[in-house]
Amino acid sequence: MYSYNEFDTAFLAERNAQFRSQVERRIDGSLTEDEFRPLRLMNGLYLQLHAYMLRVAIPYGTLRSDQMRMLATIAEKWDKGYGHFTTRQNIQYNWPKLPDVPDILDALGSVQLHAIQTSGNTIRNVTADHFAGAAADEVADPRPIAELLRQWSTDHPEFQFLPRKFKFAVTGADADRAVIRAHDIGIQLVEKDGQRGVRVFVGGGLGRTPVIGKVIRDFLPEEDLLPYSEAIVATYNVLGRRDNKYKARIKITVNENGLETFKELTEKRFAELKPLFGGVDQKMLAEIRTMFAPPAFRNAPTHAYDAAREADPVFRAWADTNLAEHRQEGYAIVSISLKKHGETPGDATADQMRAMADLAETYAHDELRISHEQNVILPHVHKSDLPALHAALKDQGLATANIGLVSDIIACPGMDYCALATARSIPVAQEIANRFDELKLEHEIGPLKIKISGCINACGHHHVGHIGILGLDRAGVENYQITLGGDGTEDAAIGQRTGPGFAYDEITGAIETIIKTYLALRDSEDETYLAAYKRLGVAPFKAALYPEKANAA
Amino acid sequence: MARAFTPKVVTGNALLEGDVVYYTAQGTWTRNLAEAQVLSDQAAADLRLTEAASDQSLIVGAYLADMAPSDTGPEPTHFREEFRRTGPSNYFHGKQAEA
């Protein structure tokens, strides 16, 4: 795990002191709201529907137990006892009060966390595969690269006023668990002829114009990553449109100028920048790498795990859905679902956060991860500890066996909290999860990703949901459009809209119709929803959703 | 033809807590929508908004919200204002918990 040095600590303390002074001046009237707003946004503080919202970065989704405990303390002391984990590996507090925010930032700083660049037109929190450093299919741990990018981008003077926000995601595996193709820059660690390098995707993004990122460099030597990234962002900073915020993202810049032109300008800038780096970044990367050394794995029998699987069907069901293959024999990656049926996706109470921190300390080498799918991961758990871990999770309401299933829904905060939203997301997710829990179909349906956004900005990633739901305002009434066939993995695809939207009280029934259509049409129990959709196309689902149109045709 | 004027209230968020607040006939701020002043013509609404928006030491982001007058005070005509009046749907938080 990356640990702050004296410079990092001093930087953060100074930055927090600066913001404390700005808050004081806003409260005493020395600063107007117009003057204060950009300053608070630079420190992750929004004003939402009912209250302020503080967005805290969890760089590449990685946390230590003491950091998770501090997130719990903040939830309890300065909020309403819970936090909301987001699709960009942040945590959001929905109810902080303005005078308390400087104290909250100091509390975060005491455990090396912050809210810098979690808002504004700058490079946002660098995200990564939540199985980083543990996954069996990984070329290398992507987190040192992500940390290097974080250090480079934090307060980078050239990139504090970009045309719009800018998002990096990094993965170290072929299997894309970080949705890198839906980011402004996506980075995949690769190996070619024994040399370590990266594949670079550019111009991906969701929002009102969803675009799958394009490869700008199929192979870039690893030592060129930082100057090349800087060249891309610099090119975007020059070419990116500032006349229209909806056209200000790099996906539009690449599309309007053409990938070849964008690449040409990037390569030209890269040639200028490369000598200026002079290897300093590589020295930093080498130092960072030492902090991400694998934990001391142990060799031990796994009989306890095998016995529990045999004896306890509840444990077996949880193990089948919530465990992933670890690179180290005898170990597993554990996903803790924050999607208990009927609960708010991504929310954890202070008690749950503390419990997860304790369990990470006891069973998982003091490491936790936050996934973009709004769950918590214990990346390194010896299989012999899994029965005890599962029992402890059950005590906290955290043992829901639904990872990757129909109730493991990504949902943005929607109009229950977000000032930008046009409809609610959370109660829709809750109702769908409850419906399929009642129907007892969840495990029979198998892998299926439902993603819900409460507005066109697509924070809930609905475009890449196997079933995507977009909440809109239609003449003063909540209305929900459905897209089918989206995919956020290495086979990334944007979902296809089915047709007219559904009212709030119709949307759960519509989702049930889609899924029952799939169950009726799949060629075997092994054919997943997505595979069936690819085979069948949208037609049978449309016919089921809009029977009156099908009958009229 | 000009659209008929919809009655409005001035609303915003409190500077310190972020709470949803409404402007009263007395030129003060209240957390309770029932106590808000209902503005029945555009000129009056624009004037009250200008007055209210200048009150930067107390509130942020004042704007006019459509309302329907009723015997018990103004009622939101759009679901967004209904959620602002009440609080989120997933927890008993916000104004619904304070009432």
XYZ file of C-alpha atoms in Angstrom:
652
model
C 0.000 0.000 0.000
C 1.251 3.449 -0.816
C 2.273 5.367 2.272
C 2.608 9.155 2.357
C 6.062 10.691 2.756
C 6.778 13.995 4.534
C 6.101 16.000 1.390
C 2.684 14.372 0.849
C 1.714 14.934 4.478
C 2.782 18.577 4.464
C 1.062 19.201 1.137
C -2.229 17.849 2.408
C -2.025 19.750 5.714
C -1.328 22.987 3.854
C -4.140 22.397 1.401
C -6.608 21.668 4.213
C -5.539 24.782 6.108
C -6.101 26.807 2.953
C -9.620 25.424 2.587
C -10.378 26.023 6.269
C -9.575 29.674 5.741
C -11.772 29.770 2.615
C -14.723 28.262 4.515
C -14.258 30.803 7.319
C -14.234 33.640 4.805
C -17.391 32.337 3.115
C -19.178 32.140 6.454
C -18.090 35.609 7.582
C -19.131 37.082 4.242
C -15.659 37.917 2.874
C -16.238 35.534 -0.034
C -19.386 35.454 -2.157
C -20.869 32.132 -3.237
C -19.630 32.777 -6.780
C -16.106 33.155 -5.429
C -16.398 30.239 -2.999
C -18.086 27.683 -5.270
C -15.005 26.818 -7.387
C -12.915 26.601 -4.217
C -15.277 24.162 -2.509
C -15.574 22.087 -5.686
C -11.773 21.821 -5.848
C -12.094 20.132 -2.454
C -14.906 17.768 -3.408
C -17.722 19.710 -1.738
C -20.989 19.940 -3.678
C -24.347 21.417 -2.727
C -26.995 18.844 -3.575
C -30.746 18.563 -3.200
C -31.115 18.420 0.590
C -27.637 19.163 1.854
C -23.937 19.439 1.045
C -22.235 16.335 -0.314
C -18.550 15.588 0.242
C -16.904 13.240 -2.247
C -13.774 11.552 -0.962
C -11.324 9.816 -3.280
C -10.318 6.233 -2.652
C -7.380 6.072 -5.054
C -7.657 2.949 -7.248
C -10.214 1.728 -4.705
C -7.584 0.632 -2.197
C -7.992 1.126 1.558
C -6.268 0.018 4.730
C -8.319 -0.913 7.780
C -7.443 2.308 9.626
C -8.649 4.305 6.625
C -11.946 2.413 6.500
C -12.364 2.994 10.234
C -11.874 6.707 9.709
C -14.543 6.677 6.985
C -16.829 5.098 9.588
C -15.916 7.700 12.211
C -16.688 10.529 9.791
C -20.048 8.941 8.913
C -20.926 8.765 12.584
C -19.502 12.045 13.849
C -20.326 14.423 11.005
C -22.972 12.665 8.884
C -25.981 10.406 9.446
C -24.112 7.189 10.175
C -23.514 5.864 6.677
C -21.552 6.492 3.497
C -22.244 5.825 -0.167
C -19.594 4.072 -2.282
C -19.698 5.182 -5.905
C -18.936 3.848 -9.375
C -15.673 5.797 -9.427
C -14.298 4.248 -6.271
C -15.149 7.280 -4.155
C -17.186 7.536 -0.982
C -19.806 10.246 -0.715
C -21.229 11.702 2.479
C -24.706 13.083 1.884
C -25.262 15.301 4.937
C -22.137 17.188 6.057
C -22.484 20.738 7.318
C -20.281 23.435 5.837
C -18.544 24.508 9.083
C -17.587 20.858 9.775
C -15.964 20.143 6.418
C -12.474 21.434 7.309
C -12.457 19.109 10.347
C -13.589 16.225 8.153
C -10.763 16.919 5.699
C -8.237 16.993 8.550
C -9.608 13.678 9.808
C -9.205 12.225 6.321
C -5.703 13.663 6.085
C -4.730 11.901 9.312
C -5.140 8.585 7.454
C -3.753 9.810 4.113
C -7.073 10.356 2.376
C -8.447 13.489 0.752
C -11.128 14.962 -1.456
C -8.860 16.864 -3.849
C -9.900 16.721 -7.514
C -13.019 14.698 -6.828
C -14.852 17.506 -8.584
C -14.118 20.181 -11.166
C -12.690 20.180 -14.676
C -9.551 18.333 -13.806
C -8.149 14.811 -13.650
C -10.375 12.908 -11.245
C -9.666 9.965 -8.963
C -7.640 7.334 -10.873
C -9.566 4.073 -10.757
C -8.361 0.500 -11.220
C -9.353 -3.148 -11.295
C -10.682 -3.905 -7.805
C -8.940 -7.299 -7.920
C -5.558 -5.626 -8.552
C -2.610 -7.457 -7.046
C -4.709 -10.539 -6.392
C -6.317 -11.644 -9.656
C -5.155 -14.896 -11.190
C -5.346 -13.474 -14.716
C -3.232 -10.392 -14.110
C -0.122 -9.433 -16.118
C 0.906 -7.116 -13.290
C -0.575 -5.102 -10.423
C -1.917 -1.878 -11.984
C -1.883 0.113 -8.735
C 1.727 1.405 -8.891
C 0.906 2.887 -12.311
C -2.344 4.304 -10.920
C -0.472 5.830 -7.958
C 2.109 7.355 -10.310
C -0.726 8.883 -12.339
C -2.332 10.168 -9.145
C 0.855 11.889 -8.017
C 1.479 13.354 -11.460
C -2.056 14.646 -11.875
C -2.636 16.037 -8.370
C -2.422 19.827 -8.579
C -0.727 19.565 -11.999
C -0.775 23.261 -12.956
C -1.491 22.644 -16.651
C -4.552 20.508 -15.969
C -6.541 22.362 -13.306
C -8.841 24.046 -15.832
C -9.486 21.459 -18.520
C -12.497 21.825 -20.830
C -14.310 19.242 -18.643
C -13.641 16.553 -16.064
C -11.150 13.855 -17.080
C -11.070 10.243 -15.971
C -8.324 7.590 -16.018
C -8.827 3.871 -15.367
C -6.122 1.213 -15.239
C -6.195 -2.565 -15.446
C -3.472 -5.162 -15.297
C -5.453 -7.964 -16.922
C -7.060 -8.847 -20.241
C -10.406 -9.221 -18.478
C -11.561 -5.655 -18.036
C -12.985 -5.195 -14.540
C -12.278 -1.440 -14.539
C -14.432 -0.416 -17.534
C -11.342 1.158 -19.079
C -13.023 1.534 -22.470
C -15.567 3.918 -20.958
C -12.941 6.342 -19.626
C -11.229 9.370 -21.136
C -7.988 7.402 -20.973
C -7.983 3.671 -20.333
C -4.713 1.898 -19.633
C -4.127 -1.822 -19.874
C -0.834 -3.335 -18.744
C 0.469 -5.766 -21.356
C 3.583 -7.739 -22.200
C 5.103 -8.015 -25.656
C 8.250 -9.960 -26.474
C 9.133 -10.008 -22.787
C 8.848 -6.239 -22.453
C 6.385 -4.626 -20.051
C 4.214 -1.988 -21.625
C 0.733 -0.554 -21.839
C -2.097 -0.448 -24.337
C -3.697 2.996 -24.308
C -7.362 3.658 -25.065
C -8.591 7.185 -25.574
C -11.912 8.959 -25.903
C -14.230 6.568 -24.145
C -17.063 7.789 -21.972
C -20.732 7.409 -21.180
C -23.005 10.393 -20.459
C -25.304 11.817 -23.117
C -22.989 10.664 -25.920
C -21.734 7.193 -25.042
C -18.528 6.187 -26.849
C -16.307 3.131 -26.520
C -12.664 4.187 -26.257
C -10.324 3.652 -29.199
C -6.779 2.306 -29.119
C -4.365 5.186 -29.623
C -1.267 3.067 -28.905
C -1.440 -0.703 -28.982
C 1.899 -0.963 -27.230
C 3.741 1.768 -25.396
C 6.853 0.975 -23.347
C 5.935 1.393 -19.708
C 8.562 4.093 -19.153
C 6.767 6.309 -21.689
C 3.388 6.188 -19.969
C 3.604 9.460 -18.070
C 4.903 11.688 -20.904
C 2.442 10.025 -23.275
C -0.477 10.593 -20.895
C 0.633 14.174 -20.462
C 0.752 14.571 -24.243
C -2.809 13.238 -24.608
C -4.219 15.503 -21.903
C -2.268 18.493 -23.250
C -3.614 17.865 -26.764
C -7.142 17.654 -25.387
C -6.560 20.799 -23.329
C -5.735 22.666 -26.544
C -8.290 21.093 -28.890
C -11.129 20.413 -26.473
C -14.214 22.538 -26.940
C -15.056 25.129 -24.339
C -18.030 26.661 -26.149
C -20.436 23.876 -25.203
C -20.071 21.796 -22.027
C -21.850 18.862 -23.657
C -19.178 18.744 -26.350
C -16.236 19.370 -24.073
C -15.212 15.764 -23.330
C -12.250 14.132 -25.068
C -14.572 11.606 -26.749
C -16.042 14.506 -28.748
C -12.587 15.985 -29.402
C -11.318 12.681 -30.791
C -14.469 12.176 -32.836
C -14.556 15.698 -34.303
C -10.854 15.810 -35.150
C -10.469 12.158 -36.034
C -8.339 9.653 -34.146
C -5.452 9.989 -36.625
C -5.205 13.774 -36.254
C -5.534 13.524 -32.482
C -2.841 10.852 -32.421
C -0.521 12.859 -34.652
C -0.733 15.885 -32.350
C -0.298 13.684 -29.298
C 2.797 12.022 -30.756
C 4.274 15.422 -31.607
C 3.766 16.673 -28.061
C 5.034 13.358 -26.697
C 8.299 13.796 -28.611
C 8.731 17.200 -26.956
C 7.827 16.001 -23.491
C 9.681 12.711 -23.323
C 13.186 14.155 -22.809
C 11.883 16.477 -20.104
C 10.930 13.586 -17.864
C 14.528 12.355 -17.755
C 13.765 9.169 -15.813
C 12.581 10.889 -12.622
C 9.151 9.352 -13.033
C 10.685 5.894 -13.331
C 12.623 6.371 -10.092
C 9.355 7.360 -8.437
C 7.600 4.358 -9.944
C 10.301 2.038 -8.603
C 9.797 3.477 -5.113
C 6.034 3.208 -5.397
C 6.324 -0.433 -6.484
C 8.093 -1.398 -3.290
C 4.993 -0.282 -1.375
C 2.731 -2.608 -3.330
C 4.672 -5.772 -2.583
C 2.379 -8.779 -2.132
C 1.564 -9.660 1.485
C 3.235 -12.621 3.219
C 1.003 -15.440 2.008
C 0.913 -18.579 4.105
C 0.867 -22.235 3.171
C -1.913 -23.984 5.015
C -4.472 -26.688 4.341
C -7.893 -25.695 3.042
C -9.887 -28.564 4.592
C -12.047 -26.167 6.606
C -13.209 -24.511 3.402
C -13.964 -27.822 1.690
C -15.850 -29.070 4.746
C -17.957 -25.924 4.998
C -18.860 -26.183 1.321
C -20.030 -29.730 1.886
C -21.945 -29.065 5.075
C -23.514 -25.648 4.595
C -25.522 -24.799 1.448
C -25.760 -21.140 2.477
C -21.976 -20.933 2.657
C -21.678 -22.796 -0.656
C -24.077 -20.408 -2.414
C -22.114 -17.437 -1.075
C -18.783 -18.998 -2.079
C -20.074 -19.749 -5.575
C -21.073 -16.141 -6.252
C -18.862 -13.980 -4.053
C -15.416 -15.551 -4.440
C -12.984 -15.035 -7.317
C -9.839 -16.895 -8.236
C -6.684 -15.674 -6.531
C -3.208 -15.808 -8.042
C -1.904 -17.508 -4.899
C -2.830 -21.131 -4.313
C -5.022 -21.593 -1.246
C -6.309 -18.018 -1.347
C -9.503 -16.405 -2.617
C -10.690 -12.917 -3.448
C -13.844 -12.120 -1.465
C -16.476 -9.681 -2.682
C -18.669 -8.327 0.099
C -21.999 -7.357 -1.361
C -23.339 -3.923 -0.453
C -26.545 -4.916 -2.263
C -28.575 -6.690 0.364
C -32.081 -7.013 -1.086
C -34.058 -3.860 -0.452
C -31.055 -1.846 0.764
C -29.467 1.102 -1.027
C -26.781 -0.105 -3.460
C -23.338 1.001 -2.321
C -24.313 2.193 1.148
C -22.541 0.958 4.264
C -23.255 1.975 7.821
C -20.487 3.067 10.153
C -20.816 -0.251 12.017
C -20.525 -2.207 8.774
C -17.469 -0.206 7.717
C -15.838 -0.880 11.058
C -16.711 -4.574 10.848
C -15.204 -4.839 7.375
C -12.067 -3.061 8.607
C -11.764 -5.541 11.493
C -12.272 -8.497 9.157
C -9.662 -7.146 6.742
C -7.228 -6.881 9.607
C -7.976 -10.375 10.902
C -8.299 -12.289 7.650
C -7.134 -10.183 4.701
C -3.716 -8.650 5.342
C -5.268 -5.298 6.258
C -6.439 -4.563 2.713
C -9.834 -3.600 1.349
C -10.932 -2.475 -2.079
C -13.972 -0.581 -3.295
C -15.260 -1.778 -6.654
C -16.803 0.396 -9.339
C -19.787 -1.921 -8.892
C -20.260 -0.451 -5.406
C -19.117 -3.463 -3.421
C -16.219 -4.024 -1.020
C -13.474 -6.530 -1.738
C -11.148 -8.382 0.613
C -8.431 -9.216 -1.903
C -6.361 -11.805 -0.033
C -8.183 -14.306 2.173
C -6.859 -17.785 2.900
C -9.551 -20.326 2.093
C -9.356 -21.878 5.534
C -10.561 -18.553 6.975
C -13.582 -18.289 4.703
C -16.111 -20.091 6.959
C -15.287 -17.807 9.886
C -15.302 -14.759 7.641
C -18.680 -15.706 6.190
C -20.150 -16.159 9.676
C -18.873 -12.737 10.719
C -20.266 -11.127 7.568
C -23.662 -12.729 8.222
C -23.735 -11.076 11.642
C -23.386 -7.679 9.959
C -25.915 -8.255 7.164
C -23.039 -8.373 4.693
C -23.192 -11.960 3.451
C -25.666 -11.535 0.587
C -24.740 -14.088 -2.084
C -25.503 -12.038 -5.167
C -22.308 -10.759 -6.772
C -22.897 -10.471 -10.530
C -26.545 -11.484 -10.174
C -29.738 -9.593 -10.862
C -29.843 -7.767 -7.514
C -26.172 -6.672 -7.675
C -27.374 -3.439 -9.250
C -25.297 -0.341 -9.811
C -27.445 2.668 -8.969
C -26.397 6.303 -8.891
C -27.866 8.449 -6.053
C -30.486 9.801 -8.464
C -33.033 12.410 -7.496
C -33.099 11.274 -3.897
C -29.846 13.200 -3.465
C -28.344 14.546 -6.675
C -29.083 18.054 -7.895
C -28.478 17.014 -11.520
C -30.802 14.006 -11.511
C -34.061 13.931 -13.409
C -35.543 10.832 -11.719
C -34.879 8.493 -8.817
C -32.584 5.455 -9.113
C -32.302 4.013 -5.621
C -35.942 2.989 -5.013
C -36.053 1.419 -8.485
C -33.005 -0.698 -7.636
C -34.506 -1.604 -4.276
C -37.784 -2.707 -5.825
C -36.143 -4.798 -8.557
C -33.918 -6.520 -5.988
C -36.899 -7.232 -3.742
C -39.011 -8.507 -6.637
C -36.434 -11.098 -7.714
C -35.750 -12.069 -4.125
C -39.460 -12.825 -3.750
C -39.532 -14.723 -7.052
C -36.498 -16.802 -5.934
C -35.196 -16.675 -9.479
C -31.932 -14.859 -8.906
C -29.573 -17.846 -8.969
C -31.498 -19.502 -11.786
C -31.115 -16.378 -13.925
C -27.345 -16.364 -13.420
C -24.949 -13.555 -14.378
C -26.840 -10.393 -15.251
C -25.785 -6.798 -14.717
C -28.499 -4.193 -14.250
C -27.287 -0.591 -14.071
C -29.455 2.434 -13.330
C -28.800 6.135 -13.854
C -31.119 8.897 -12.674
C -30.068 11.237 -15.467
C -28.354 11.371 -18.800
C -24.925 11.858 -17.204
C -24.869 8.070 -16.724
C -23.068 7.857 -13.355
C -24.851 4.506 -12.959
C -23.193 3.238 -16.186
C -26.573 2.280 -17.654
C -25.217 2.294 -21.224
C -22.973 -0.679 -20.414
C -25.529 -2.575 -18.341
C -26.738 -5.880 -19.725
C -30.010 -4.207 -18.857
C -29.652 -0.445 -18.556
C -32.247 1.854 -17.020
C -32.203 5.605 -17.538
C -34.510 7.754 -15.416
C -35.836 10.889 -17.088
C -38.385 13.624 -16.478
C -41.176 13.354 -19.014
C -43.582 16.279 -18.587
C -43.071 16.380 -14.832
C -43.322 12.612 -14.311
C -40.533 10.078 -13.707
C -40.044 7.898 -16.761
C -37.560 5.077 -17.321
C -35.966 4.096 -20.633
C -34.515 0.638 -21.039
C -31.416 -0.366 -22.997
C -30.366 -3.955 -23.620
C -27.083 -5.636 -24.479
C -24.615 -3.183 -23.007
C -21.305 -4.547 -21.750
C -18.585 -2.872 -19.673
C -15.914 -5.530 -20.126
C -13.188 -6.104 -22.726
C -16.061 -6.789 -25.162
C -17.467 -3.353 -24.406
C -20.744 -2.422 -26.064
C -23.368 0.282 -25.701
C -26.869 -1.017 -25.027
C -29.677 -0.620 -27.520
C -32.806 1.291 -26.528
C -35.941 -0.817 -26.564
C -38.509 1.910 -27.201
C -40.725 4.217 -25.150
C -39.976 4.467 -21.455
C -41.952 3.130 -18.513
C -43.557 4.905 -15.579
C -42.080 4.568 -12.098
C -44.655 1.958 -11.073
C -44.177 -0.016 -14.311
C -40.405 -0.313 -14.534
C -39.932 -3.301 -12.212
C -42.593 -5.221 -14.120
C -40.859 -4.350 -17.389
C -37.551 -5.716 -16.082
C -39.335 -8.880 -14.962
C -40.796 -9.224 -18.463
C -37.343 -8.974 -20.051
C -35.853 -11.534 -17.716
C -38.727 -13.984 -18.059
C -38.414 -13.634 -21.835
C -34.759 -14.573 -21.512
C -35.567 -17.568 -19.290
C -38.110 -18.773 -21.833
C -35.805 -18.357 -24.829
C -32.369 -19.386 -23.586
C -31.066 -22.515 -25.229
C -29.806 -24.007 -21.972
C -29.223 -23.093 -18.355
C -25.635 -22.328 -19.323
C -26.561 -19.624 -21.809
C -26.236 -16.318 -19.957
C -28.634 -13.445 -20.484
C -25.997 -11.518 -22.454
C -25.167 -14.492 -24.671
C -28.866 -15.078 -25.310
C -29.369 -11.410 -26.142
C -26.477 -11.497 -28.612
C -27.983 -14.578 -30.249
C -31.585 -13.360 -30.297
C -31.193 -9.617 -30.774
C -33.568 -7.040 -29.351
C -36.712 -8.162 -31.248
C -38.183 -10.760 -28.859
C -37.585 -8.496 -25.882
C -39.277 -5.571 -27.618
C -42.209 -7.790 -28.538
C -42.579 -8.820 -24.908
C -42.248 -5.274 -23.593
C -44.632 -3.681 -26.086
C -47.195 -6.401 -26.894
C -49.685 -3.885 -28.266
C -47.188 -2.884 -30.974
C -46.340 -6.493 -31.736
C -50.034 -7.315 -32.091
C -50.652 -4.296 -34.315
C -47.809 -5.214 -36.684
C -49.912 33.509 -26.655
C -48.049 34.035 -23.388
C -48.164 31.077 -21.021
C -50.300 31.495 -17.927
C -48.258 32.311 -14.833
C -47.837 29.462 -12.382
C -47.692 30.542 -8.716
C -44.216 30.264 -7.245
C -42.193 30.373 -4.073
C -38.581 31.451 -3.627
C -36.440 28.570 -2.425
C -32.765 27.803 -1.942
C -30.406 26.021 0.466
C -29.131 27.257 3.810
C -25.465 28.257 3.675
C -24.338 26.458 6.822
C -26.392 23.254 6.795
C -27.427 23.013 3.151
C -31.066 22.493 4.214
C -33.852 23.364 1.803
C -35.284 26.764 2.771
C -38.155 28.967 1.584
C -38.654 32.731 1.618
C -41.513 34.101 3.700
C -43.700 37.176 3.228
C -41.740 38.791 6.081
C -38.467 38.474 4.168
C -37.120 35.736 6.442
C -36.212 32.104 5.657
C -38.134 29.078 6.842
C -37.536 25.302 6.624
C -41.286 24.749 6.310
C -42.868 25.066 2.872
C -46.278 25.827 4.413
C -44.821 29.112 5.688
C -43.468 30.216 2.310
C -44.874 33.225 0.511
C -46.785 32.271 -2.635
C -46.107 34.713 -5.452
C -48.953 35.120 -7.863
C -47.489 37.257 -10.646
C -44.194 37.346 -12.506
C -43.162 40.859 -11.479
C -43.633 40.116 -7.785
C -41.822 36.805 -8.161
C -38.841 38.406 -9.903
C -38.636 41.149 -7.281
C -38.751 38.708 -4.349
C -36.147 36.486 -5.991
C -33.798 39.437 -6.415
C -34.268 40.383 -2.761
C -33.856 36.810 -1.560
C -30.813 36.062 -3.722
C -28.983 39.008 -2.230
C -29.174 37.318 1.176
C -25.876 35.494 0.617
C -24.894 35.333 4.257
C -27.715 32.853 4.870
C -28.585 31.001 1.677
C -27.183 29.603 -1.556
C -28.722 29.236 -4.987
C -32.122 30.940 -4.630
C -34.593 30.221 -7.427
C -38.329 30.245 -8.141
C -40.191 26.948 -7.833
C -43.663 26.284 -9.231
C -46.344 25.619 -6.634
C -50.082 25.121 -6.467
C -51.766 27.078 -3.674
C -53.908 25.025 -1.291
C -55.681 25.492 2.017
C -52.647 24.177 3.835
C -50.124 26.274 1.936
C -48.197 25.833 -1.301
C -47.996 22.333 -2.782
C -45.199 21.329 -5.197
C -46.300 20.747 -8.778
C -43.142 18.818 -9.703
C -41.739 15.713 -8.039
C -38.329 17.339 -7.590
C -39.787 19.966 -5.282
C -41.773 17.266 -3.505
C -38.536 15.389 -2.739
C -36.901 18.639 -1.607
C -39.808 19.258 0.752
C -39.744 15.732 2.130
C -36.295 14.142 1.965
C -34.903 11.029 0.275
C -37.020 7.901 -0.376
C -34.500 5.365 0.890
C -34.056 6.637 4.447
C -36.212 8.523 6.901
C -33.851 11.483 6.671
C -34.189 15.134 5.817
C -37.302 17.150 6.490
C -39.544 14.116 6.910
C -37.480 13.169 9.966
C -37.438 16.682 11.373
C -41.178 17.324 11.190
